[in-house]
């Protein structure tokens, strides 16, 4: 069990190092994805399958798509196709692929032997060893820590209002005859 | 949650609802004046609900919050600062290029974040409160987004505050890894019997201090302070200097008292070094400033240093003196920024020291109020600043921390130079100026000036009769 924990940690550290040393943002993103997935597996090993899934859905899924969208939007044009071709070299995807494969094998092994959630080496004796079901997560969020959830809501409100203010463009009020975009 | 929990948390609930109410008023196309009055009324309401008769005060709302008399005291200071800043904002934002609407909403959220910090007893509420405070501040600092300085200050604060939050989180994670508990009381149980602090815990505590140090702008984490103070709108600068400092300081006091960290000499030494560095560097860097906002930024670094001195002895008396000092610092800072806000015109902030040349001969009231605030910050007798500093010195000398006391006196002596420089500018000869546009005197201007005047009078009253406040603060710390 502990050996799987160490392999996953090594994958996490290696992929994160690759993230910060890549020059091309998309290459870095591929490694970032692997890093996030290995973090998810670490959560799973610690006995938190719900957090592991959230890590994959929210970080590896939603935020990563957002990143890629922004990058794709930035370099539209004829060079895009050429760049696409360059990106598809094996040199680019073999690294992340191999690391992801390790994670995949690990999760298959774990599922097959149904050895799950006994906790990593740091979890022993600290009350982390038992698996936390999603029911327990929901109960603690909406009963024990309900004030914390409310605070997080207010935090998001502050962020949304601030971003809306900073990002707003000032309307220029031109008469429609002066507006060149809509000729009569 | 039981009814008494709701009563106890009413000030924070009102602040949270206030942001929604302001949003509704914006949607109903309320004028700036309407929003201003609604906000002031809500601040007053929150203040009124602060001392509930029905609930005896150390009242825990487990697991995150603990409302006790110290928490109520700090929340009172935060609400006072929030209310004063709110009133100043009308004067400042009326007629500015940006509509001031979201401003009030963010102001409420900022005060809410400070309030949560003041009563938190758990890492979760600590972090969430701090983030509410900081994220509202990002937008507030860059609020006048067409001004390059404001955007620069906003970006600087965003990057550094996010970075320091990462440090804070890592520190919390390390501490959690060591003790396996995130509530302050639970952590103290885990390390109480240890002969010395475990290394992981010490590393976590250091990272946590780095994060908190950034927010408090103590040396060596002070780089952002002057630029952000200068670039932010004046009411927001006042908010950073009061609400955010009071909230973060309060949670730090709670954490340190709960963990009894200060009984470990290594931790006390670390805090002492931060304090000494802040006092010396803050005061020396302020000496040559020609911009009054930057000058106040460096002066606030030095004042935070003085307050950290109060941590080191770790006695009840030292925390009493720290609380008193916090009151005097907040009063003087609000007064100073109030006058700067009053003196600023629509397009320009009067932030240069030379804008105040001979102010006494043209506007004696404003000049006198600013003088009182500077005297209090410098710690001249008959002002609250002097009493605070004296009390702090006493608390440092009683357990024989001579070196700290020496640095405190030295810092005050250096500080005297630049505070007096402001005062001599105010009373200096009146410059011959080509048509300076005189600011219109509106009813709001008079209202603001009288409020700031009252704060200045309070500063003097606390300097002459400090005993009621001292008695009150003693009452807080005995219980």
XYZ file of C-alpha atoms in Angstrom:
663
model
C 0.000 0.000 0.000
C 2.703 2.356 1.039
C 4.618 1.669 -2.195
C 1.685 2.931 -4.246
C 1.584 6.054 -2.126
C 5.252 6.694 -2.855
C 4.942 6.064 -6.592
C 2.020 8.461 -6.814
C 3.855 11.115 -4.836
C 6.842 10.750 -7.154
C 4.569 11.194 -10.176
C 3.026 14.277 -8.599
C 6.401 15.880 -7.892
C 7.841 14.970 -11.288
C 4.875 16.275 -13.256
C 4.748 19.490 -11.229
C 8.440 20.053 -11.900
C 7.742 19.574 -15.589
C 4.926 22.149 -15.368
C 7.220 24.885 -14.179
C 10.070 24.068 -16.540
C 8.133 23.899 -19.857
C 8.336 26.863 -22.215
C 5.190 26.143 -24.174
C 2.039 26.772 -22.127
C 0.109 23.894 -23.632
C 2.889 21.436 -22.804
C 2.883 22.762 -19.254
C -0.868 22.285 -19.116
C -0.598 18.638 -20.094
C 1.753 18.050 -17.193
C -0.437 20.121 -14.889
C -3.295 17.800 -15.719
C -1.212 14.789 -14.742
C -0.145 16.523 -11.553
C -3.767 17.185 -10.621
C -4.733 13.596 -11.329
C -1.945 12.288 -9.152
C -3.139 14.600 -6.395
C -6.587 13.086 -6.832
C -5.125 9.622 -6.404
C -3.336 10.767 -3.262
C -6.651 11.983 -1.879
C -8.138 8.600 -2.717
C -5.320 6.825 -0.916
C -5.869 9.022 2.127
C -9.439 7.804 2.259
C -11.193 10.739 0.658
C -12.739 9.472 -2.597
C -15.146 12.404 -2.721
C -12.334 14.950 -2.630
C -10.491 12.928 -5.264
C -13.451 13.104 -7.622
C -13.912 16.812 -6.975
C -10.240 17.348 -7.759
C -10.713 15.663 -11.124
C -14.036 17.268 -11.984
C -13.224 20.794 -10.871
C -9.491 21.159 -11.443
C -8.552 18.658 -14.113
C -11.896 19.166 -15.834
C -13.351 22.628 -15.605
C -10.382 24.830 -14.837
C -8.156 23.066 -17.344
C -10.731 23.508 -20.102
C -10.856 27.197 -19.230
C -7.090 27.441 -19.512
C -7.037 25.736 -22.874
C -9.877 27.921 -24.131
C -7.960 31.063 -23.268
C -4.809 29.816 -24.924
C -6.662 28.714 -28.023
C -8.442 32.060 -28.221
C -5.170 33.917 -28.001
C -3.521 32.462 -31.075
C -6.165 32.259 -33.693
C -5.007 32.507 -37.271
C -3.161 30.634 -39.923
C -0.271 29.676 -37.719
C -2.650 27.736 -35.478
C -2.793 24.741 -37.764
C 0.967 24.652 -38.134
C 1.312 24.922 -34.409
C -1.214 22.124 -33.855
C 0.940 19.898 -36.014
C 4.042 20.813 -34.073
C 2.298 20.068 -30.801
C 1.364 16.574 -31.865
C 4.930 15.302 -31.907
C 5.439 12.230 -29.717
C 8.090 14.105 -27.769
C 5.318 16.293 -26.393
C 2.764 13.741 -25.348
C 4.872 10.746 -24.392
C 5.962 12.225 -21.071
C 2.530 13.136 -19.685
C 1.130 9.961 -21.202
C 3.617 7.729 -19.429
C 3.001 9.434 -16.090
C -0.756 9.212 -16.567
C -0.375 5.541 -17.467
C 1.319 4.899 -14.143
C -1.620 6.492 -12.374
C -4.061 4.441 -14.437
C -2.282 1.194 -13.611
C -2.284 2.125 -9.958
C -5.982 2.832 -9.859
C -6.724 -0.439 -11.694
C -4.612 -2.312 -9.214
C -6.350 -0.608 -6.302
C -9.797 -1.289 -7.694
C -8.922 -4.869 -8.515
C -7.567 -5.736 -5.096
C -10.206 -3.463 -3.556
C -7.558 -2.272 -1.163
C -8.642 1.239 -0.731
C -8.446 4.021 1.703
C -6.291 2.682 4.417
C -4.411 5.924 4.518
C -0.902 6.815 3.511
C 2.148 6.701 5.730
C 1.290 10.115 7.199
C -2.252 9.181 8.053
C -1.438 6.557 10.651
C -2.767 7.273 14.059
C -4.062 10.695 13.125
C -7.664 9.765 12.549
C -7.286 9.891 8.768
C -7.218 6.188 8.178
C -10.905 5.559 7.675
C -12.690 6.262 4.442
C -14.877 9.344 4.315
C -18.048 8.783 2.359
C -19.727 11.525 0.401
C -22.588 11.356 2.894
C -20.178 12.249 5.688
C -18.772 15.100 3.621
C -22.248 16.489 2.987
C -23.222 16.184 6.643
C -20.125 17.955 7.881
C -20.451 20.699 5.252
C -24.088 21.454 5.874
C -24.312 20.748 9.584
C -21.035 21.292 11.404
C -19.432 23.773 9.048
C -22.520 25.436 7.650
C -21.212 28.864 8.683
C -18.060 28.147 6.706
C -20.145 27.409 3.614
C -21.973 30.708 4.089
C -18.633 32.481 4.394
C -17.423 30.862 1.184
C -20.594 32.124 -0.509
C -19.852 35.675 0.618
C -16.260 35.261 -0.535
C -17.485 34.344 -4.008
C -19.870 37.296 -3.946
C -17.013 39.669 -3.192
C -14.977 38.161 -6.016
C -17.827 38.318 -8.540
C -18.798 41.887 -7.705
C -15.167 43.013 -7.791
C -14.468 41.290 -11.090
C -17.665 42.679 -12.606
C -16.650 46.173 -11.630
C -13.047 45.950 -12.805
C -13.967 44.213 -16.053
C -16.803 46.496 -17.085
C -16.309 48.625 -20.176
C -17.564 52.122 -20.228
C -20.324 52.599 -22.755
C -19.621 55.279 -25.302
C -22.882 56.989 -26.071
C -22.648 57.917 -29.718
C -25.623 58.937 -31.748
C -26.589 56.202 -34.160
C -25.691 58.411 -37.129
C -22.180 58.780 -35.775
C -21.766 55.112 -35.016
C -19.764 53.707 -37.894
C -20.385 50.077 -37.035
C -24.037 50.274 -38.045
C -24.333 52.266 -41.234
C -27.865 52.959 -42.311
C -27.715 26.902 15.298
C -29.680 28.022 18.315
C -31.428 31.425 18.648
C -28.713 32.673 20.985
C -26.126 31.913 18.287
C -28.046 34.128 15.887
C -28.318 36.939 18.430
C -24.635 36.682 19.131
C -23.619 36.790 15.467
C -26.159 39.500 14.628
C -23.561 42.178 13.760
C -21.960 39.899 11.177
C -25.334 38.751 9.850
C -26.357 42.392 9.437
C -23.131 43.137 7.555
C -23.718 40.184 5.236
C -27.343 41.192 4.641
C -26.260 44.799 4.161
C -24.280 43.866 1.078
C -27.423 42.285 -0.396
C -29.562 45.268 0.599
C -27.108 47.661 -1.058
C -27.263 45.518 -4.172
C -31.058 45.830 -4.187
C -30.828 49.600 -3.743
C -28.450 49.730 -6.732
C -30.911 47.721 -8.794
C -33.707 50.107 -7.798
C -31.515 52.890 -9.191
C -31.052 54.609 -5.860
C -28.954 57.764 -5.964
C -25.533 57.950 -4.392
C -27.031 59.812 -1.448
C -29.645 57.098 -0.855
C -27.026 54.352 -0.908
C -24.868 56.385 1.451
C -27.658 56.871 3.992
C -28.738 53.236 3.804
C -25.134 52.125 4.354
C -24.622 54.445 7.287
C -27.860 53.237 8.864
C -26.799 49.612 8.409
C -23.405 50.250 9.992
C -25.147 51.919 12.924
C -27.572 48.992 13.208
C -24.707 46.490 13.235
C -22.969 48.528 15.908
C -26.121 48.660 18.021
C -26.558 44.893 17.851
C -23.021 44.298 19.012
C -23.581 44.076 22.743
C -26.567 41.800 23.207
C -28.173 41.821 26.624
C -29.840 38.455 26.189
C -26.672 36.411 25.725
C -23.856 36.385 28.274
C -20.726 37.064 26.333
C -18.182 34.394 26.022
C -20.495 32.523 23.684
C -19.046 29.896 21.393
C -20.669 29.022 18.090
C -18.830 25.759 17.561
C -16.726 24.835 15.784
C -15.739 27.994 13.926
C -16.530 31.079 15.946
C -16.223 32.344 19.488
C -17.822 35.650 20.424
C -16.239 36.987 23.581
C -15.661 40.486 24.911
C -12.370 40.851 23.066
C -14.086 39.872 19.812
C -16.880 42.364 20.445
C -14.284 45.044 21.201
C -12.409 44.467 17.934
C -15.641 44.245 15.931
C -16.683 47.566 17.478
C -13.419 49.119 16.261
C -13.925 47.613 12.804
C -17.496 48.876 12.563
C -16.411 52.325 13.739
C -13.708 52.444 11.059
C -16.115 51.089 8.453
C -18.701 53.738 9.310
C -16.185 56.596 9.178
C -14.772 55.324 5.872
C -18.331 55.037 4.529
C -19.048 58.682 5.349
C -15.742 59.823 3.833
C -16.505 57.868 0.692
C -19.452 60.065 -0.237
C -17.273 63.130 -0.218
C -14.545 61.351 -2.140
C -16.536 59.482 -4.766
C -19.249 62.060 -5.499
C -18.545 63.334 -9.001
C -15.685 60.888 -9.637
C -15.476 59.103 -12.957
C -16.605 55.763 -11.512
C -20.081 55.255 -10.133
C -19.576 54.466 -6.447
C -22.230 51.793 -6.295
C -20.425 48.481 -5.922
C -18.048 50.333 -3.667
C -20.417 50.225 -0.683
C -21.146 46.556 -1.217
C -17.456 45.733 -1.132
C -17.017 47.984 1.889
C -19.534 45.883 3.804
C -17.897 42.629 2.721
C -14.523 43.967 3.776
C -15.809 44.823 7.243
C -17.485 41.425 7.411
C -14.164 39.720 6.678
C -12.495 41.693 9.457
C -15.333 40.816 11.830
C -15.062 37.102 11.062
C -11.323 37.240 11.729
C -11.899 38.947 15.063
C -14.037 36.123 16.417
C -12.599 33.089 14.647
C -11.154 30.220 16.623
C -10.565 27.782 13.792
C -8.282 27.700 10.766
C -11.263 27.508 8.401
C -12.874 30.722 9.612
C -9.415 32.304 9.861
C -8.696 31.636 6.207
C -12.181 32.392 4.877
C -12.417 35.646 6.828
C -9.010 36.724 5.622
C -9.885 35.916 2.019
C -13.212 37.792 2.166
C -11.304 40.789 3.487
C -8.519 40.535 0.908
C -10.637 39.817 -2.156
C -12.914 42.742 -1.382
C -9.794 44.870 -0.980
C -8.383 43.893 -4.409
C -11.406 45.390 -6.112
C -11.575 48.383 -3.777
C -7.923 49.306 -4.358
C -8.306 49.232 -8.137
C -11.762 50.807 -7.965
C -10.879 53.924 -9.967
C -9.788 51.715 -12.809
C -9.045 54.467 -15.302
C -6.161 55.711 -13.152
C -2.898 53.892 -13.861
C -1.701 54.209 -10.259
C -4.823 52.502 -8.933
C -4.451 49.583 -11.327
C -0.766 49.266 -10.462
C -1.583 49.204 -6.761
C -4.381 46.693 -7.317
C -2.164 44.303 -9.266
C 0.613 44.613 -6.703
C -1.731 43.831 -3.870
C -3.360 40.988 -5.815
C -0.090 39.226 -6.571
C 1.488 39.674 -3.162
C -1.645 38.927 -1.167
C -2.338 35.770 -3.180
C 1.263 34.731 -2.651
C 1.065 35.332 1.078
C -2.227 33.425 1.264
C -0.419 30.468 -0.276
C 2.196 30.698 2.487
C -0.545 30.883 5.082
C -2.306 27.812 3.701
C 0.916 25.830 3.561
C 1.628 26.778 7.164
C -1.845 25.691 8.199
C -1.395 22.409 6.345
C 1.909 21.699 8.097
C 0.428 22.473 11.504
C -2.565 20.265 10.738
C -0.226 17.484 9.672
C 1.561 17.694 13.012
C -1.357 18.037 15.404
C -4.292 16.699 13.377
C -6.670 19.424 14.486
C -7.665 22.778 13.097
C -9.412 24.486 16.001
C -7.165 26.669 18.138
C -8.215 24.927 21.340
C -7.637 21.478 19.853
C -4.176 22.424 18.644
C -3.146 23.767 22.025
C -4.131 20.456 23.610
C -1.840 18.629 21.211
C 1.295 20.676 21.873
C 0.806 21.637 25.506
C 2.831 18.748 26.915
C 5.655 19.062 24.410
C 8.954 20.191 25.985
C 9.777 22.172 22.848
C 7.853 22.879 19.681
C 7.928 19.997 17.172
C 9.886 20.938 14.014
C 6.943 20.534 11.638
C 4.816 22.695 13.889
C 7.526 25.339 14.070
C 7.885 25.329 10.266
C 4.121 25.673 9.888
C 3.976 28.476 12.400
C 6.775 30.313 10.599
C 4.973 30.087 7.258
C 1.773 31.214 8.917
C 3.634 34.203 10.345
C 4.998 35.017 6.876
C 1.451 35.072 5.506
C 0.117 37.169 8.362
C 3.193 39.410 8.190
C 2.365 40.267 4.574
C -1.152 41.295 5.499
C 0.070 43.365 8.433
C 2.912 44.812 6.306
C 5.594 44.279 8.925
C 9.255 44.322 7.875
C 10.539 42.330 5.896
C 7.136 41.813 4.243
C 6.386 45.505 3.850
C 7.382 46.151 0.221
C 3.852 46.604 -1.055
C 2.650 48.976 1.617
C 3.769 52.359 0.324
C 2.742 51.800 -3.315
C -0.636 50.356 -2.397
C -1.360 53.101 0.119
C -0.469 55.673 -2.509
C -2.389 54.131 -5.387
C -5.605 53.230 -3.582
C -8.440 55.755 -3.212
C -8.065 57.588 0.117
C -11.044 55.996 1.925
C -9.758 52.577 0.878
C -6.305 53.425 2.177
C -7.922 54.277 5.498
C -9.720 50.928 5.360
C -6.471 49.007 4.774
C -4.776 50.854 7.603
C -7.560 50.168 10.108
C -9.997 47.332 9.364
C -7.570 44.859 7.851
C -4.902 45.475 10.494
C -7.352 45.205 13.400
C -8.878 41.968 12.109
C -5.601 40.221 11.362
C -4.034 41.378 14.621
C -7.031 40.075 16.559
C -6.844 36.601 15.038
C -3.097 36.497 15.622
C -3.623 37.361 19.299
C -6.254 34.633 19.583
C -4.028 32.044 17.939
C -1.007 32.881 20.065
C -2.956 32.971 23.295
C -4.683 29.686 22.571
C -1.461 27.908 21.618
C 0.573 29.552 24.381
C 3.293 29.829 21.766
C 4.879 32.777 23.514
C 6.073 30.629 26.390
C 8.520 29.065 23.918
C 11.512 31.430 23.741
C 12.181 30.765 20.076
C 8.733 31.925 18.987
C 8.913 35.013 21.195
C 12.327 35.823 19.724
C 10.923 35.602 16.177
C 8.093 38.006 16.954
C 10.522 40.320 18.740
C 12.812 40.446 15.698
C 9.870 41.260 13.402
C 8.838 44.036 15.782
C 12.325 45.559 16.019
C 12.830 45.435 12.236
C 9.425 47.038 11.606
C 9.989 49.852 14.086
C 13.448 50.739 12.778
C 12.856 50.308 9.038
C 9.381 51.877 9.059
C 10.510 54.973 10.904
C 13.722 55.422 8.890
C 11.996 55.015 5.530
C 9.330 57.551 6.524
C 11.902 60.258 7.200
C 12.346 61.519 3.639
C 8.823 60.992 2.273
C 7.281 63.951 0.469
C 3.950 62.236 -0.117
C 1.711 62.149 2.919
C 0.044 58.852 1.933
C 3.422 57.143 1.644
C 4.499 58.748 4.895
C 1.457 57.312 6.639
C 2.167 53.924 5.054
C 5.634 53.780 6.585
C 4.295 55.157 9.831
C 1.730 52.340 9.934
C 4.540 49.811 9.428
C 6.275 51.286 12.466
C 3.049 51.268 14.489
C 2.438 47.617 13.699
C 5.972 47.075 14.974
C 5.054 48.769 18.263
C 2.008 46.545 18.530
C 4.055 43.400 17.900
C 6.247 44.458 20.827
C 3.150 43.919 22.937
C 3.141 40.257 21.921
C 6.575 39.396 23.242
C 6.097 39.483 27.021
C 2.889 37.465 26.602
C 1.453 38.744 29.884
C -2.086 39.929 30.419
C -0.831 43.467 30.869
C 0.947 43.426 27.526
C -2.226 42.414 25.705
C -4.139 45.131 27.548
C -1.617 47.705 26.383
C -1.759 46.310 22.853
C -5.559 46.703 22.799
C -5.289 50.272 24.037
C -2.622 51.042 21.451
C -4.851 49.628 18.718
C -7.622 52.062 19.700
C -5.295 55.056 19.692
C -3.724 54.025 16.366
C -7.102 53.550 14.685
C -8.455 56.883 15.942
C -5.380 58.831 14.800
C -5.174 57.073 11.424
C -8.859 57.606 10.652
C -8.494 61.279 11.549
C -5.451 61.762 9.331
C -6.965 60.039 6.297
C -10.244 61.853 6.928
C -8.556 65.221 6.543
C -6.687 64.056 3.428
C -9.981 62.878 1.916
C -11.650 66.193 2.788
C -8.849 68.175 1.156
C -8.912 66.242 -2.120
C -10.643 67.579 -5.174
C -12.516 65.587 -7.805
C -9.654 65.034 -10.176
C -6.656 65.107 -7.861
C -5.804 63.813 -4.456
C -3.937 66.274 -2.318
C -1.324 63.771 -1.283
C 1.856 65.797 -1.532
C 3.163 67.376 1.601
C 3.498 70.717 -0.142
C -0.255 70.804 -0.773
C -0.554 71.320 2.960
C 1.868 74.255 3.115
C 0.343 76.869 5.395
C -2.988 75.095 5.646
C -3.486 76.553 9.100
C -3.791 80.096 7.722
C -6.437 79.170 5.158
C -8.293 76.290 6.861
C -7.521 76.387 10.591
C -10.013 73.665 11.589
C -8.623 71.055 9.221
C -5.048 71.929 10.127
C -5.741 71.637 13.855
C -7.397 68.246 13.461
C -4.514 66.931 11.352
C -2.083 68.294 13.945
C -3.838 66.411 16.742
C -3.701 63.209 14.723
C 0.016 63.637 13.987
C 0.754 64.386 17.639
C -1.086 61.256 18.664
C 0.778 59.130 16.114
C 4.054 60.624 17.355
C 3.106 59.893 20.961
C 3.178 63.400 22.426
C 1.683 63.687 25.951
C -2.010 64.601 26.330
C -2.938 62.448 23.337
C -4.091 58.825 23.253
C -0.918 57.881 21.383
C 1.223 58.865 24.341
C -0.851 56.892 26.830
C -0.773 53.878 24.543
C 2.968 54.016 24.102
C 3.566 54.572 27.804
C 1.352 51.614 28.682
C 3.193 49.471 26.136
C 6.553 50.535 27.565
C 5.389 49.651 31.054
C 4.243 46.226 29.905
C 7.619 45.648 28.248
C 9.708 46.815 31.177
C 7.928 44.880 33.888
C 9.271 41.502 32.731
C 12.629 43.168 31.931
C 12.648 43.303 28.147
C 15.080 46.220 28.147
C 16.281 45.870 24.551
C 12.734 45.969 23.184
C 11.880 48.982 25.320
C 15.004 50.745 24.067
C 14.067 50.125 20.424
C 10.542 51.344 21.127
C 11.838 54.623 22.563
C 14.413 55.000 19.795
C 11.765 54.430 17.118
C 9.469 57.009 18.689
C 12.306 59.540 18.804
C 13.063 59.026 15.100
C 9.355 59.151 14.309
C 9.005 62.512 16.006
C 11.054 64.067 13.189
C 8.689 63.318 10.342
C 5.477 63.849 12.267
C 6.730 67.264 13.325
C 7.742 67.955 9.721
C 4.078 67.576 8.718
C 3.056 69.918 11.530
C 5.640 72.578 10.612
C 4.397 72.401 7.027
C 0.847 73.005 8.222
C 1.859 76.054 10.232
C 4.474 77.321 7.775
C 4.188 80.444 5.666
C 1.298 80.533 3.253
C 2.525 80.073 -0.309
C 1.711 82.597 -2.998
C -0.431 80.575 -5.348
C -2.010 81.269 -8.666
C -5.767 80.744 -8.468
C -6.134 77.591 -6.408
C -9.657 76.297 -6.853
C -11.355 76.371 -3.485
C -13.264 73.221 -2.615
C -17.025 73.621 -2.394
C -18.287 73.432 1.167
C -21.279 71.110 1.115
C -23.343 69.886 4.018
C -21.572 66.522 3.724
C -18.236 68.263 4.035
C -19.373 69.843 7.304
C -20.760 66.508 8.516
C -17.471 64.733 7.733
C -15.394 67.447 9.297
C -17.428 67.429 12.494
C -17.185 63.628 12.714
C -13.423 63.725 12.223
C -13.249 66.574 14.724
C -15.072 64.373 17.224
C -12.528 61.590 16.656
C -9.728 64.099 17.253
C -11.396 65.283 20.466
C -11.760 61.645 21.523
C -8.014 61.213 20.937
C -7.307 64.057 23.359
C -9.892 62.893 25.887
C -8.333 59.437 25.915
C -4.961 61.090 26.409
C -6.136 62.996 29.474
C -8.620 60.540 31.008
C -7.557 57.110 29.786
C -8.839 55.318 32.873
C -12.398 54.459 31.657
C -11.037 52.783 28.520
C -8.247 51.093 30.469
C -10.782 49.763 32.953
C -12.917 48.474 30.108
C -9.953 46.759 28.427
C -8.912 45.219 31.762
C -12.408 43.812 32.047
C -11.973 42.193 28.644
C -8.725 40.502 29.502
C -9.652 39.362 32.989
C -12.585 37.351 31.711
